[in-house]
Coordinates of C-alpha atoms and ligand atoms in Angstrom, one line a residue:
X1 CA -16.5 6.9 -18.6
X2 CA -20.2 6.5 -18.3
X3 CA -19.7 4.0 -15.5
X4 CA -17.4 6.4 -13.7
X5 CA -20.0 9.2 -13.9
X6 CA -22.7 6.9 -12.7
X7 CA -20.8 5.8 -9.7
X8 CA -19.7 9.3 -8.9
X9 CA -23.3 10.5 -8.7
X10 CA -24.5 7.7 -6.6
X11 CA -21.9 7.2 -4.0
X12 CA -21.4 8.2 -0.4
X13 CA -18.7 9.8 1.6
X14 CA -17.8 9.5 5.3
X15 CA -16.3 12.3 7.4
X16 CA -14.4 11.6 10.6
X17 CA -13.3 14.1 13.2
X18 CA -10.7 13.4 15.9
X19 CA -10.4 16.3 18.3
X20 CA -7.1 17.6 19.6
X21 CA -7.4 15.5 22.8
X22 CA -8.9 12.5 21.0
X23 CA -11.8 12.7 23.4
X24 CA -14.4 14.1 20.9
X25 CA -15.0 11.7 18.0
X26 CA -17.5 12.2 15.2
X27 CA -18.2 10.0 12.2
X28 CA -20.8 11.1 9.7
X29 CA -22.2 9.7 6.4
X30 CA -23.2 12.1 3.6
X31 CA -24.3 11.8 0.0
X32 CA -22.3 13.6 -2.7
X33 CA -24.4 16.8 -2.4
X34 CA -23.1 17.0 1.2
X35 CA -26.5 16.1 2.7
X36 CA -25.9 14.6 6.1
X37 CA -27.5 11.1 6.3
X38 CA -26.3 9.7 9.6
X39 CA -24.0 10.8 12.4
X40 CA -22.4 9.2 15.4
X41 CA -20.7 11.2 18.1
X42 CA -18.6 9.8 21.0
X43 CA -17.5 12.3 23.6
X44 CA -15.3 10.7 26.3
X45 CA -14.8 11.8 29.9
X46 CA -11.0 11.2 29.6
X47 CA -8.2 11.7 27.2
X48 CA -7.8 8.4 25.5
X49 CA -4.6 6.9 24.0
X50 CA -4.4 6.6 20.2
X51 CA -5.2 2.9 20.2
X52 CA -8.5 3.6 22.0
X53 CA -9.4 6.4 19.6
X54 CA -8.7 4.2 16.6
X55 CA -10.8 1.3 18.0
X56 CA -13.7 3.7 18.7
X57 CA -13.4 5.2 15.2
X58 CA -13.5 1.7 13.8
X59 CA -16.7 0.8 15.7
X60 CA -18.4 4.1 14.8
X61 CA -17.4 3.7 11.1
X62 CA -19.0 0.2 11.1
X63 CA -22.2 1.8 12.6
X64 CA -22.3 4.8 10.2
X65 CA -21.4 3.0 7.0
X66 CA -23.4 -0.1 7.7
X67 CA -24.4 -1.8 4.4
X68 CA -28.1 -1.0 5.0
X69 CA -27.3 2.7 4.8
X70 CA -25.5 2.4 1.4
X71 CA -28.5 1.4 -0.7
X72 CA -27.7 3.7 -3.6
X73 CA -24.1 3.2 -4.2
X74 CA -20.8 2.5 -2.6
X75 CA -18.6 4.5 -0.3
X76 CA -16.2 6.5 -2.4
X77 CA -14.0 8.5 0.1
X78 CA -13.3 9.0 3.7
X79 CA -12.2 12.5 4.9
X80 CA -10.5 12.7 8.3
X81 CA -10.2 16.0 10.2
X82 CA -7.6 15.9 13.0
X83 CA -7.1 18.5 15.7
X84 CA -3.4 18.5 15.5
X85 CA -0.5 19.0 13.2
X86 CA -1.1 17.0 10.0
X87 CA 1.3 16.4 7.1
X88 CA -1.4 16.0 4.4
X89 CA 1.1 15.3 1.6
X90 CA 2.3 12.2 3.4
X91 CA -1.0 11.4 5.2
X92 CA 0.8 11.5 8.6
X93 CA -0.3 13.0 11.9
X94 CA 2.8 14.8 13.1
X95 CA 1.5 15.4 16.6
X96 CA -1.6 16.1 18.8
X97 CA -0.6 18.7 21.4
X98 CA -3.3 17.5 23.8
X99 CA -2.8 13.7 23.5
X100 CA -0.1 11.1 23.4
X101 CA 0.7 8.3 21.0
X102 CA 0.1 10.2 17.8
X103 CA 3.6 11.5 16.9
X104 CA 4.3 10.7 13.2
X105 CA 1.4 8.3 13.0
X106 CA 0.6 7.2 9.4
X107 CA -3.2 7.7 9.8
X108 CA -4.1 7.8 6.2
X109 CA -2.4 4.5 5.3
X110 CA -3.7 2.9 8.5
X111 CA -7.3 3.8 7.7
X112 CA -7.1 2.9 4.0
X113 CA -6.0 -0.6 4.9
X114 CA -8.5 -0.9 7.7
X115 CA -11.5 0.5 5.8
X116 CA -10.6 -0.4 2.3
X117 CA -11.6 3.1 1.0
X118 CA -9.4 6.0 -0.2
X119 CA -8.8 8.4 2.7
X120 CA -7.7 12.0 2.9
X121 CA -6.5 13.5 6.2
X122 CA -6.0 17.1 7.2
X123 CA -6.0 19.5 10.1
X124 CA -9.5 20.1 11.4
X125 CA -9.3 23.9 11.0
X126 CA -8.3 23.4 7.4
X127 CA -11.2 21.1 6.9
X128 CA -13.6 23.6 8.4
X129 CA -12.1 26.4 6.3
X130 CA -12.8 24.4 3.1
X131 CA -16.3 23.5 4.3
X132 CA -17.1 27.1 4.9
X133 CA -16.0 28.0 1.4
X134 CA -17.9 25.2 -0.2
X135 CA -21.2 25.5 1.6
X136 CA -21.0 27.9 4.6
X137 CA -20.1 31.4 5.5
X138 CA -17.5 31.7 2.8
X139 CA -19.6 30.3 0.0
X140 CA -18.7 31.9 -3.3
X141 CA -15.4 33.2 -2.0
X142 CA -12.0 32.0 -3.2
X143 CA -9.7 33.2 -0.5
X144 CA -10.7 32.7 3.2
X145 CA -9.0 32.6 6.6
X146 CA -10.9 30.6 9.1
X147 CA -10.2 31.1 12.8
X148 CA -11.6 28.6 15.3
X149 CA -11.8 29.4 19.0
X150 CA -12.0 26.3 21.1
X151 CA -9.7 24.8 23.6
X152 CA -6.9 26.2 21.4
X153 CA -6.9 28.6 18.5
X154 CA -7.0 26.9 15.2
X155 CA -6.6 28.5 11.8
X156 CA -7.1 27.4 8.2
X157 CA -6.5 29.2 5.0
X158 CA -8.2 28.6 1.7
X159 CA -6.5 30.3 -1.3
X160 CA -8.1 30.1 -4.8
X161 CA -10.6 27.6 -3.5
X162 CA -8.1 25.2 -2.2
X163 CA -6.6 24.5 1.3
X164 CA -3.3 26.2 1.5
X165 CA -0.8 24.0 3.4
X166 CA 2.4 25.9 2.8
X167 CA 5.8 24.2 2.6
X168 CA 5.6 22.7 6.1
X169 CA 1.9 22.0 6.3
X170 CA 1.6 24.7 9.1
X171 CA 0.1 27.5 7.0
X172 CA -2.8 29.1 8.9
X173 CA -1.8 27.6 12.2
X174 CA -2.1 31.0 13.9
X175 CA -2.5 29.6 17.4
X176 CA 1.3 29.0 17.7
X177 CA 2.4 32.4 16.6
X178 CA 4.6 34.1 19.2
X179 CA 2.7 37.1 20.7
X180 CA 4.6 37.6 24.0
X181 CA 8.3 37.0 24.8
X182 CA 8.5 34.6 27.7
X183 CA 4.8 34.4 27.9
X184 CA 2.8 31.5 29.4
X185 CA 3.5 28.0 28.3
X186 CA 1.6 26.7 25.3
X187 CA 0.2 23.2 24.8
X188 CA 2.9 22.7 22.1
X189 CA 5.7 23.2 24.7
X190 CA 6.6 26.7 23.4
X191 CA 6.0 30.0 25.4
X192 CA 4.0 33.1 24.7
X193 CA 2.0 31.7 21.8
X194 CA -1.4 33.2 20.8
Ligands
ZN1 ZN1 2.2 26.7 20.7

């Protein structure tokens, strides 16, 4: 127990963000207090395929989690925020509406094998919602709905301090709610979505 406690107070975590088009990639190193120690960003001028994204994430991870930066412990977890539909229970990216090659991609297993560290993946709006509750605008709250206005409209819900995924992992995905019958085409292929 003592050893576990010691490790848990001296480790590091890495956060990865893959945007909905895959063209904005960020990888960051933090300590267990959430203090950002190092960050790499990689905006691309084009929409890359999934293989390109994964290769870049790999390179950025090697840069961010270089042994020289991990002086006071080991890397304990990697959290990945993805700008698409994510089945968190199974660690699978269901789809990215703005990029190809991601349908039913087992990202969690892929990264765990590649990086040799336990990984968690979730939708990026869900990840932001949780971050806001833990150390941002929603600090001290238990129930928060986060709405992100970007290229699309993302939503994430935190209930009782935890990300609420719902039965289909689509809870909080308000961007694809129908607001106008026969409205304009949405990136998901539907029509009239928010
Ligand atoms: Zn839609």
